[in-house]
Amino acid sequence: MDYADSSQARKTQWPRPLVFLSWLLITVLTAQVACAAPAPRFVQKDGRHALLVDGKPFLMLGGQIHNSSAWPSELAQVWESAAALHVNTLEAPIYWEQFEPQPGHFDTTNIDALVQGARARDLRLVLLWFGTWKNGKMYYVPSWVKADTQRFARVIRPDGEPIDVLSPLGRNTLQADKAAFVALMDYLKKIDGDKHTVLMVQVENEAGILGSARDNSPEANKLFEAAVPAEMLAAAHKTAGTWKEVFGDDADEIFQVYHQAKYINEIAAAGKAAFDIPVTINVWVTNPLAKRTTQLPGVDYPSGGAVHKRVDLWKALAPAIDAIGPDIYDKDPWVVESLTQPYLRAGYPLLIPEIGRNDNFAKDFYKALGLGAVGFAPFGIDRTGWNYLGDEKWTAHARNFELFHPMSREIAQLEFDGKVKTAVEEAGHASQEIDFGEWQATVTFPKSSGAAAPGGAALVAELGADEFFVTGTDASVVFHLKDKKPGERSQFVTVEQGHFENGAWKPLRLWNGDEAGGGFSFHQEPEVVRVKMQKF
Ligand code: DGJ
């Protein structure tokens, strides 16, 4: 059609009912397109990951509430704490015992309170399904499950004693947990299918057995003495034999991994078939660096969980799981890096669903961003007068989140594009180099001699040719050309402090003189600069 034709068409008088019908059609179609922003999902590009929320990368600045705080009676103080910590996402449990008080009767009171409360405060949610397993025990199953030890099989210890953990071989338990989880996902689809308040659901919590390395029931023993299934052999790259022949001293734990991974995978897959949003698990970890301490499955950590040395098995056996998040409470400065590597190498996005809330874990946020994290959440953020590592305040996490909250979408995109690098203070290293090829940034930590918590940290993102975005706390950043000193054949043109407002950069002032000459200095204030460099 040429221009003459189309102007002709505009002049054509359409009958009124036809006009009304066309208007209706267009309105309906437009409304559908508006609602059709895809559900949250993980995507990958060149080995990097993003959590897409409403179609764009999202950095989850999370906070997990205490175990017994997801009740309407507790939420007022929860929302206050979430606001003070500057989170954009709250992680909150859904208790099977509360959700299904009688078989097949579902109570959505807690979910409704969480979803409505989050929406009213412009927060997102990650819901944690406290089902068959919670910290290697069966704490949160409904009382009708606890009561019926015949129908819901317990783990049996090697000495024949049943314990307070459910066995993954219990088909009835699997069916009951799966039915409840599907009911939860069905309900979320109904109330949140087009709103995306709930970003993902964690299935179970630190799953596994505490109290035995595996189930020793007669049924389990029969399977344990039989040949290892082909699927497990393929996952472990092993050749045929019994569990003991193939896996030796690790046989009990790996037998448990196999049954537990398949159990959880079946629940996750059924849940995603009902509502396709990411489903994740979290892990009671073992420390990969603790080489001289023996860490026994079933004693020191729940046997069967996706600990770092079992993550490849989980990857093969539980394909419905989108992310496996290590829970980090170890203050060892190397632990974040060493613990997260196996999960990254296995191809999972880096999600830290729990980390210590006190100040010395705050620099791990920068460490995690440098590794491409999609989410980071201190544990136990609401006021209960108790926290796992002591009831200290989370001042340093709050400072980080206040700084990153307004630019979390931009940082998520830059991370996904591979443009973000970070430096974190380490004892004995007063400075660090960040390498962008032609340009390098030297980061120094002026307070390093005092080794005071939380320690300095800096983030540098490459925005374009000779242009960077820089922020940090207790750190000073200076750019220089590769193999040249700062000031040799290079200088800064402008160092513009500003902030993001609805995705747009708003400049505030230019740094110069003492604030920029010897390096761009970041203290405790949440400040960000955009730096233009020049070669001459
Ligand atoms: C890790 C668990 O996942 C949390 O639910 C909580 O129990 C903490 N440990 C300890 O406070």
Coordinates of C-alpha atoms and ligand atoms in Angstrom, one line a residue:
M1 CA 0.0 0.0 0.0
D2 CA 1.4 3.4 -0.9
Y3 CA 0.7 6.7 0.9
A4 CA -2.2 7.6 -1.4
D5 CA -3.8 4.3 -0.6
S6 CA -3.5 4.7 3.1
S7 CA -4.9 8.3 3.1
Q8 CA -7.8 6.9 1.1
A9 CA -8.3 4.2 3.7
R10 CA -8.4 6.9 6.5
K11 CA -11.2 8.7 4.7
T12 CA -13.4 5.5 4.4
Q13 CA -16.4 5.8 6.7
W14 CA -16.8 2.5 8.7
P15 CA -20.2 1.4 10.0
R16 CA -20.5 2.3 13.7
P17 CA -20.8 -1.3 15.1
L18 CA -17.7 -2.2 13.2
V19 CA -15.8 0.7 14.7
F20 CA -17.0 -0.3 18.2
L21 CA -15.9 -4.0 17.6
S22 CA -12.5 -2.9 16.3
W23 CA -12.0 -0.7 19.4
L24 CA -13.0 -3.6 21.6
L25 CA -10.5 -5.9 19.9
I26 CA -7.7 -3.4 20.1
T27 CA -8.4 -2.7 23.8
V28 CA -8.4 -6.4 24.6
L29 CA -5.3 -7.1 22.6
T30 CA -3.4 -4.2 24.2
A31 CA -4.5 -5.3 27.7
Q32 CA -3.2 -8.8 27.0
V33 CA 0.1 -7.5 25.7
A34 CA 0.4 -5.3 28.8
C35 CA -0.2 -8.3 31.1
A36 CA 2.0 -10.5 29.0
A37 CA 5.3 -9.4 30.6
P38 CA 6.9 -12.9 31.1
A39 CA 7.0 -14.5 34.6
P40 CA 10.4 -14.2 36.4
R41 CA 13.0 -16.5 35.0
F42 CA 16.8 -17.1 34.9
V43 CA 18.6 -16.5 31.7
Q44 CA 22.2 -17.1 30.6
K45 CA 24.6 -15.2 28.3
D46 CA 28.2 -16.2 27.8
G47 CA 28.2 -18.1 31.1
R48 CA 26.7 -15.2 33.0
H49 CA 23.3 -15.2 34.6
A50 CA 20.5 -12.8 35.2
L51 CA 17.1 -13.1 37.0
L52 CA 14.7 -11.4 34.6
V53 CA 11.8 -9.7 36.3
D54 CA 9.3 -7.9 34.1
G55 CA 11.7 -8.6 31.2
K56 CA 14.8 -6.9 32.7
P57 CA 17.7 -8.1 34.9
F58 CA 16.9 -7.8 38.6
L59 CA 19.4 -7.7 41.5
M60 CA 17.8 -9.2 44.5
L61 CA 18.7 -7.2 47.6
G62 CA 17.1 -9.6 50.0
G63 CA 16.5 -10.2 53.6
Q64 CA 15.3 -13.5 55.1
I65 CA 13.0 -13.3 58.1
H66 CA 13.3 -15.5 61.2
N67 CA 11.8 -18.9 61.0
S68 CA 8.6 -18.1 63.0
S69 CA 8.0 -14.6 61.6
A70 CA 5.9 -15.3 58.6
W71 CA 2.6 -15.0 60.6
P72 CA 0.3 -12.0 60.2
S73 CA 0.9 -11.2 63.9
E74 CA 4.6 -10.6 63.2
L75 CA 4.5 -8.8 59.9
A76 CA 4.3 -5.2 61.2
Q77 CA 7.8 -5.4 62.6
V78 CA 9.0 -7.4 59.6
W79 CA 8.0 -4.6 57.2
E80 CA 9.6 -2.0 59.4
S81 CA 12.9 -4.0 59.4
A82 CA 12.7 -4.6 55.6
A83 CA 12.4 -0.9 55.0
A84 CA 15.2 0.0 57.4
L85 CA 17.5 -2.5 55.7
H86 CA 16.5 -1.1 52.2
V87 CA 15.8 -4.6 50.8
N88 CA 13.9 -4.9 47.5
T89 CA 12.9 -8.5 48.2
L90 CA 11.8 -10.3 51.3
E91 CA 12.4 -14.1 51.8
A92 CA 9.7 -15.6 53.9
P93 CA 8.7 -19.2 54.8
I94 CA 5.4 -20.9 54.0
Y95 CA 4.9 -23.6 56.6
W96 CA 3.3 -26.8 55.4
E97 CA 1.7 -27.3 58.8
Q98 CA 0.0 -23.9 58.5
F99 CA -0.9 -24.2 54.8
E100 CA -2.5 -27.7 55.0
P101 CA -3.7 -28.1 58.6
Q102 CA -6.0 -31.0 57.5
P103 CA -5.3 -33.2 54.5
G104 CA -6.5 -31.4 51.4
H105 CA -7.7 -28.2 53.2
F106 CA -5.5 -25.3 52.4
D107 CA -5.2 -22.1 54.4
T108 CA -3.8 -19.1 52.4
T109 CA -4.0 -16.6 55.3
N110 CA -0.2 -16.3 55.7
I111 CA 0.5 -16.1 51.9
D112 CA -2.2 -13.5 51.4
A113 CA -0.7 -11.3 54.2
L114 CA 2.8 -11.6 52.8
V115 CA 1.8 -10.9 49.2
Q116 CA -0.5 -8.0 50.0
G117 CA 2.0 -6.5 52.5
A118 CA 4.8 -6.8 50.0
R119 CA 2.8 -5.2 47.2
A120 CA 1.8 -2.3 49.4
R121 CA 5.5 -1.6 50.0
D122 CA 6.8 -2.2 46.5
L123 CA 8.7 -5.3 47.6
R124 CA 9.1 -8.6 45.9
L125 CA 9.0 -12.0 47.6
V126 CA 10.9 -15.2 47.6
L127 CA 8.8 -17.9 49.3
L128 CA 10.5 -20.8 51.2
W129 CA 8.5 -24.0 51.2
F130 CA 9.2 -25.5 54.6
G131 CA 7.9 -29.0 53.7
T132 CA 9.3 -32.5 54.2
W133 CA 12.7 -31.2 55.3
K134 CA 13.8 -28.2 57.4
N135 CA 17.5 -28.1 58.5
G136 CA 17.8 -31.9 58.2
K137 CA 14.6 -32.5 60.3
M138 CA 10.8 -32.7 59.8
Y139 CA 9.9 -29.7 61.9
Y140 CA 7.3 -28.1 59.7
V141 CA 5.2 -31.0 58.4
P142 CA 1.6 -30.9 59.5
S143 CA 0.7 -32.7 62.7
W144 CA -1.3 -35.3 60.7
V145 CA 2.0 -36.3 59.0
K146 CA 3.9 -36.4 62.3
A147 CA 1.2 -38.5 63.8
D148 CA 1.0 -41.2 61.2
T149 CA 4.4 -43.0 61.3
Q150 CA 3.0 -45.9 59.3
R151 CA 1.9 -43.9 56.3
F152 CA 4.8 -41.4 56.4
A153 CA 7.9 -43.5 56.7
R154 CA 10.7 -42.2 59.1
V155 CA 14.4 -42.6 58.5
I156 CA 15.7 -45.6 60.4
R157 CA 19.2 -45.4 61.9
P158 CA 21.7 -48.3 61.4
D159 CA 20.8 -49.6 64.9
G160 CA 17.1 -49.9 63.8
E161 CA 15.8 -46.8 65.7
P162 CA 13.4 -44.5 63.8
I163 CA 14.2 -40.8 64.0
D164 CA 12.5 -37.4 63.6
V165 CA 13.3 -37.2 59.9
L166 CA 11.2 -38.4 56.9
S167 CA 12.6 -40.8 54.5
P168 CA 12.8 -39.9 50.8
L169 CA 11.8 -43.4 50.0
G170 CA 8.4 -42.7 51.5
R171 CA 6.2 -42.5 48.4
N172 CA 3.2 -41.4 50.5
T173 CA 5.2 -38.5 51.9
L174 CA 6.3 -37.5 48.5
Q175 CA 2.8 -37.5 47.2
A176 CA 1.5 -35.5 50.1
D177 CA 4.3 -32.9 49.9
K178 CA 3.9 -32.7 46.2
A179 CA 0.2 -32.2 46.3
A180 CA 0.6 -29.4 48.9
F181 CA 3.4 -27.7 46.9
V182 CA 1.3 -27.9 43.7
A183 CA -1.6 -26.3 45.6
L184 CA 0.7 -23.5 46.7
M185 CA 2.0 -22.9 43.1
D186 CA -1.6 -23.1 41.7
Y187 CA -2.6 -20.4 44.2
L188 CA 0.4 -18.2 43.4
K189 CA -0.5 -18.5 39.7
K190 CA -4.0 -17.4 40.5
I191 CA -3.1 -14.4 42.6
D192 CA 0.3 -13.4 41.1
G193 CA 0.4 -14.8 37.6
D194 CA 0.4 -11.3 36.0
K195 CA 1.9 -9.3 38.9
H196 CA 5.3 -11.0 39.6
T197 CA 5.5 -10.1 43.3
V198 CA 6.8 -13.6 44.0
L199 CA 10.1 -14.0 42.1
M200 CA 10.8 -17.6 43.0
V201 CA 10.0 -20.4 45.4
Q202 CA 12.6 -22.4 47.4
V203 CA 11.5 -26.0 47.8
E204 CA 12.3 -27.5 51.2
N205 CA 15.0 -25.9 53.4
E206 CA 18.5 -27.3 54.0
A207 CA 17.1 -30.7 53.0
G208 CA 18.6 -33.9 54.2
I209 CA 19.0 -36.2 57.2
L210 CA 20.5 -35.2 60.6
G211 CA 20.9 -38.3 62.7
S212 CA 21.9 -40.9 60.1
A213 CA 23.9 -40.9 56.8
R214 CA 21.0 -42.7 55.1
D215 CA 17.7 -44.5 55.7
N216 CA 18.4 -48.1 56.9
S217 CA 14.8 -49.4 56.7
P218 CA 14.5 -52.9 55.2
E219 CA 13.3 -51.3 51.9
A220 CA 16.3 -49.0 51.8
N221 CA 18.7 -51.7 52.7
K222 CA 17.4 -53.9 49.9
L223 CA 18.0 -51.0 47.4
F224 CA 21.4 -50.3 48.9
E225 CA 22.6 -53.9 48.4
A226 CA 21.3 -53.9 44.8
A227 CA 23.1 -52.5 41.7
V228 CA 23.4 -48.7 41.4
P229 CA 20.7 -47.5 38.9
A230 CA 22.0 -46.5 35.5
E231 CA 20.9 -42.9 35.9
M232 CA 23.1 -42.6 39.0
L233 CA 26.1 -44.3 37.3
A234 CA 25.7 -41.8 34.4
A235 CA 25.5 -38.8 36.8
A236 CA 28.6 -39.9 38.7
H237 CA 30.5 -41.2 35.6
K238 CA 31.0 -44.6 37.2
T239 CA 30.6 -48.2 36.0
A240 CA 28.2 -50.8 37.4
G241 CA 28.3 -52.3 40.8
T242 CA 26.5 -52.2 44.2
W243 CA 26.5 -48.8 46.1
K244 CA 29.3 -49.9 48.3
E245 CA 31.4 -51.2 45.3
V246 CA 30.9 -48.1 43.3
F247 CA 31.1 -45.4 46.0
G248 CA 33.1 -47.0 48.8
D249 CA 33.1 -44.9 52.0
D250 CA 30.8 -42.3 50.4
A251 CA 28.1 -44.9 49.5
D252 CA 25.6 -44.0 52.4
E253 CA 25.7 -40.3 51.6
I254 CA 25.5 -40.7 47.8
F255 CA 22.6 -43.2 48.2
Q256 CA 20.8 -40.5 50.1
V257 CA 21.7 -37.8 47.6
Y258 CA 20.2 -40.0 44.8
H259 CA 16.9 -40.5 46.5
Q260 CA 16.6 -37.0 47.9
A261 CA 17.5 -35.3 44.7
K262 CA 14.9 -37.3 42.8
Y263 CA 12.3 -36.7 45.5
I264 CA 12.8 -32.9 45.4
N265 CA 13.1 -32.8 41.7
E266 CA 9.7 -34.5 41.3
I267 CA 8.1 -31.9 43.6
A268 CA 9.8 -29.0 41.9
A269 CA 8.8 -30.2 38.4
A270 CA 5.2 -30.7 39.5
G271 CA 5.2 -27.2 41.0
K272 CA 6.6 -25.6 37.9
A273 CA 4.1 -27.4 35.7
A274 CA 1.4 -25.6 37.8
F275 CA 3.2 -22.2 37.7
D276 CA 6.4 -21.8 35.8
I277 CA 8.6 -19.5 38.0
P278 CA 12.1 -20.4 39.2
V279 CA 12.3 -23.1 41.9
T280 CA 15.5 -23.2 44.0
I281 CA 17.0 -25.1 46.9
N282 CA 19.3 -23.9 49.7
V283 CA 22.1 -25.8 51.3
W284 CA 23.6 -26.4 54.8
V285 CA 27.1 -26.2 53.5
T286 CA 30.4 -27.8 54.4
N287 CA 33.5 -25.7 54.2
P288 CA 35.6 -26.7 51.2
L289 CA 38.7 -25.2 53.0
A290 CA 38.4 -27.2 56.2
K291 CA 40.6 -29.9 54.9
R292 CA 41.8 -31.2 58.2
T293 CA 38.5 -31.4 59.9
T294 CA 36.3 -34.4 59.1
Q295 CA 32.8 -33.4 58.3
L296 CA 30.5 -36.3 58.6
P297 CA 27.2 -36.5 56.6
G298 CA 24.3 -36.9 59.0
V299 CA 26.3 -35.6 61.9
D300 CA 28.0 -32.3 60.9
Y301 CA 25.6 -31.5 58.0
P302 CA 22.4 -33.0 56.7
S303 CA 23.2 -36.1 54.6
G304 CA 21.9 -35.9 51.0
G305 CA 22.1 -32.2 50.6
A306 CA 23.7 -30.4 47.6
V307 CA 27.0 -29.7 49.5
H308 CA 29.7 -28.4 47.2
K309 CA 31.2 -31.8 46.5
R310 CA 27.8 -33.3 45.5
V311 CA 26.6 -30.4 43.4
D312 CA 27.3 -32.1 40.1
L313 CA 25.2 -35.1 41.1
W314 CA 22.4 -32.8 42.0
K315 CA 22.7 -31.0 38.7
A316 CA 22.3 -34.3 36.8
L317 CA 19.6 -35.8 39.1
A318 CA 17.4 -32.7 39.7
P319 CA 17.1 -30.8 36.4
A320 CA 13.9 -29.0 37.6
I321 CA 16.0 -27.0 40.2
D322 CA 17.0 -23.6 38.7
A323 CA 19.4 -22.5 41.4
I324 CA 21.2 -24.0 44.4
G325 CA 22.1 -21.4 47.0
P326 CA 24.7 -22.0 49.7
D327 CA 23.8 -20.6 53.2
I328 CA 26.9 -18.8 54.4
Y329 CA 27.6 -18.3 58.1
D330 CA 31.4 -18.9 58.0
K331 CA 33.4 -15.7 58.6
D332 CA 36.5 -17.1 56.8
P333 CA 37.2 -14.4 54.2
W334 CA 37.9 -17.0 51.5
V335 CA 34.7 -18.9 52.0
V336 CA 32.4 -17.0 49.7
E337 CA 34.7 -17.4 46.8
S338 CA 35.6 -21.1 47.4
L339 CA 32.0 -22.1 48.3
T340 CA 30.3 -20.4 45.4
Q341 CA 32.7 -21.7 42.7
P342 CA 31.4 -25.3 42.5
Y343 CA 27.8 -24.0 42.1
L344 CA 28.9 -21.5 39.4
R345 CA 31.0 -24.1 37.6
A346 CA 27.9 -26.4 37.6
G347 CA 26.1 -23.7 35.6
Y348 CA 23.9 -22.3 38.3
P349 CA 23.2 -18.6 38.9
L350 CA 24.9 -17.3 42.0
L351 CA 22.2 -16.9 44.6
I352 CA 23.1 -16.5 48.3
P353 CA 19.8 -17.1 50.1
E354 CA 21.2 -16.7 53.6
I355 CA 24.3 -15.0 54.9
G356 CA 25.3 -13.8 58.4
R357 CA 23.6 -10.5 59.1
N358 CA 26.4 -8.9 61.2
D359 CA 28.8 -6.4 59.8
N360 CA 31.7 -8.6 58.9
F361 CA 29.6 -10.3 56.2
A362 CA 28.8 -7.0 54.4
K363 CA 31.9 -7.0 52.2
D364 CA 30.8 -10.4 50.9
F365 CA 28.1 -8.5 49.1
Y366 CA 30.8 -6.9 46.9
K367 CA 32.5 -10.2 46.6
A368 CA 29.3 -11.7 45.4
L369 CA 28.6 -8.9 42.9
G370 CA 32.1 -9.4 41.4
L371 CA 31.2 -13.1 40.9
G372 CA 28.0 -12.1 39.1
A373 CA 25.4 -12.7 42.0
V374 CA 21.7 -12.4 41.1
G375 CA 20.7 -12.3 44.8
F376 CA 22.1 -11.8 48.3
A377 CA 20.1 -12.0 51.6
P378 CA 21.2 -11.6 55.2
F379 CA 19.4 -14.0 57.5
G380 CA 17.1 -13.1 60.4
I381 CA 16.5 -9.4 59.6
D382 CA 13.5 -8.8 61.7
R383 CA 13.5 -8.0 65.4
T384 CA 13.0 -11.0 67.5
G385 CA 15.8 -10.4 70.1
W386 CA 17.7 -13.4 68.7
N387 CA 19.8 -14.2 65.7
Y388 CA 21.9 -17.3 64.8
L389 CA 25.3 -15.5 65.1
G390 CA 24.2 -13.1 67.9
D391 CA 21.6 -10.4 67.9
E392 CA 23.9 -7.7 66.4
K393 CA 22.5 -5.0 64.1
W394 CA 22.9 -5.2 60.3
T395 CA 24.2 -1.7 59.9
A396 CA 26.8 -2.5 57.2
H397 CA 24.3 -4.5 55.1
A398 CA 21.8 -1.7 55.3
R399 CA 24.5 0.8 54.1
N400 CA 25.2 -1.4 51.1
F401 CA 21.6 -1.9 50.3
E402 CA 20.8 1.8 50.6
L403 CA 23.6 2.5 48.1
F404 CA 22.6 -0.2 45.6
H405 CA 18.8 0.0 45.9
P406 CA 18.2 2.9 43.5
M407 CA 20.6 1.4 40.9
S408 CA 19.9 -2.3 41.4
R409 CA 18.5 -2.7 37.9
E410 CA 21.4 -0.9 36.3
I411 CA 23.9 -3.0 38.2
A412 CA 22.1 -6.2 37.3
Q413 CA 22.3 -5.3 33.6
L414 CA 26.0 -4.4 33.9
E415 CA 26.7 -7.7 35.7
F416 CA 24.8 -9.6 33.0
D417 CA 26.9 -7.8 30.4
G418 CA 30.1 -8.8 32.2
K419 CA 31.1 -5.2 33.0
V420 CA 31.3 -5.3 36.8
K421 CA 34.4 -6.0 38.9
T422 CA 34.9 -5.6 42.6
A423 CA 37.8 -5.5 45.1
V424 CA 37.3 -6.5 48.7
E425 CA 39.7 -5.8 51.5
E426 CA 41.8 -8.7 52.7
A427 CA 44.1 -8.9 55.7
G428 CA 47.7 -8.2 54.7
H429 CA 46.7 -6.7 51.3
A430 CA 46.5 -2.9 51.5
S431 CA 45.7 -2.6 47.8
Q432 CA 44.3 -4.5 44.9
E433 CA 44.2 -4.2 41.1
I434 CA 41.1 -4.3 39.0
D435 CA 41.8 -5.2 35.4
F436 CA 39.8 -3.8 32.5
G437 CA 42.5 -4.4 29.9
E438 CA 43.8 -1.0 28.7
W439 CA 42.5 0.6 31.9
Q440 CA 43.3 -0.7 35.4
A441 CA 42.0 0.5 38.7
T442 CA 44.1 0.4 41.9
V443 CA 41.9 0.1 45.0
T444 CA 43.4 0.9 48.4
F445 CA 41.8 0.5 51.8
P446 CA 42.8 3.3 54.0
K447 CA 41.5 1.7 57.1
S448 CA 43.2 -1.6 56.5
S449 CA 45.7 -1.5 59.3
G450 CA 42.9 -1.5 61.8
A451 CA 41.2 -4.5 60.2
A452 CA 38.0 -3.1 61.5
A453 CA 34.7 -4.8 60.4
P454 CA 33.2 -4.5 57.9
G455 CA 36.3 -3.8 55.8
G456 CA 36.6 -1.8 52.7
A457 CA 35.2 -2.7 49.3
A458 CA 34.8 -1.1 45.9
L459 CA 32.9 -1.8 42.7
V460 CA 33.9 -0.6 39.2
A461 CA 31.8 -1.0 36.2
E462 CA 32.8 -0.2 32.6
L463 CA 30.2 1.9 30.9
G464 CA 31.9 2.6 27.6
A465 CA 35.2 3.7 26.2
D466 CA 37.2 5.4 29.0
E467 CA 34.1 5.7 31.1
F468 CA 33.4 4.0 34.4
F469 CA 31.0 3.8 37.2
V470 CA 32.6 3.6 40.7
T471 CA 31.4 3.1 44.2
G472 CA 32.4 1.6 47.5
T473 CA 33.0 2.0 51.2
D474 CA 36.2 2.7 53.0
A475 CA 38.1 2.5 49.7
S476 CA 40.0 4.7 47.4
V477 CA 40.1 4.1 43.6
V478 CA 42.5 5.5 41.1
F479 CA 42.7 4.6 37.3
H480 CA 45.8 4.2 35.3
L481 CA 46.8 2.8 32.0
K482 CA 48.2 -0.7 31.9
D483 CA 51.9 -0.7 32.8
K484 CA 51.8 3.0 33.6
K485 CA 51.4 4.9 36.9
P486 CA 48.4 7.0 37.7
G487 CA 48.9 10.3 35.9
E488 CA 51.3 8.9 33.4
R489 CA 49.7 9.6 30.0
S490 CA 46.3 9.6 31.6
Q491 CA 44.0 11.9 33.7
F492 CA 40.4 12.1 34.7
V493 CA 38.2 14.5 32.8
T494 CA 35.3 14.6 35.1
V495 CA 34.3 12.7 38.2
E496 CA 30.5 13.2 38.5
Q497 CA 28.7 12.2 41.7
G498 CA 25.1 11.4 41.2
H499 CA 22.4 8.8 41.7
F500 CA 19.8 6.9 39.6
E501 CA 16.2 8.0 39.6
N502 CA 13.8 5.7 37.8
G503 CA 16.6 4.5 35.6
A504 CA 18.0 7.9 34.7
W505 CA 21.4 9.2 36.0
K506 CA 20.9 12.5 37.9
P507 CA 24.2 14.4 38.5
L508 CA 24.7 16.2 41.8
R509 CA 28.2 17.6 41.8
L510 CA 31.7 17.1 40.4
W511 CA 34.4 15.7 42.6
N512 CA 37.8 17.3 42.3
G513 CA 40.8 18.4 44.4
D514 CA 41.1 16.4 47.7
E515 CA 38.1 14.2 46.8
A516 CA 39.5 13.0 43.5
G517 CA 43.2 14.0 43.0
G518 CA 44.8 11.2 44.9
G519 CA 42.1 8.7 44.2
F520 CA 38.3 8.8 44.4
S521 CA 37.6 8.3 48.1
F522 CA 34.6 6.5 49.4
H523 CA 33.8 6.5 53.1
Q524 CA 30.7 5.4 54.9
E525 CA 28.3 7.6 52.9
P526 CA 26.4 6.0 50.1
E527 CA 28.1 7.7 47.1
V528 CA 28.5 6.8 43.5
V529 CA 30.5 8.6 40.7
R530 CA 30.6 8.4 37.0
V531 CA 34.2 8.9 35.8
K532 CA 35.4 10.0 32.4
M533 CA 39.1 9.2 31.8
Q534 CA 41.4 10.5 29.1
K535 CA 44.6 9.2 27.5
F536 CA 47.1 11.8 26.3
Ligands
DGJ1 C1 19.9 -22.0 58.2 C2 18.4 -22.3 58.0 O1 18.2 -22.4 56.6 C3 17.5 -21.1 58.5 O2 16.2 -21.5 58.4 C4 17.9 -20.9 60.0 O3 17.5 -22.1 60.7 C5 19.4 -20.6 60.1 N1 20.1 -21.7 59.6 C6 19.8 -20.5 61.6 O4 19.3 -19.4 62.2

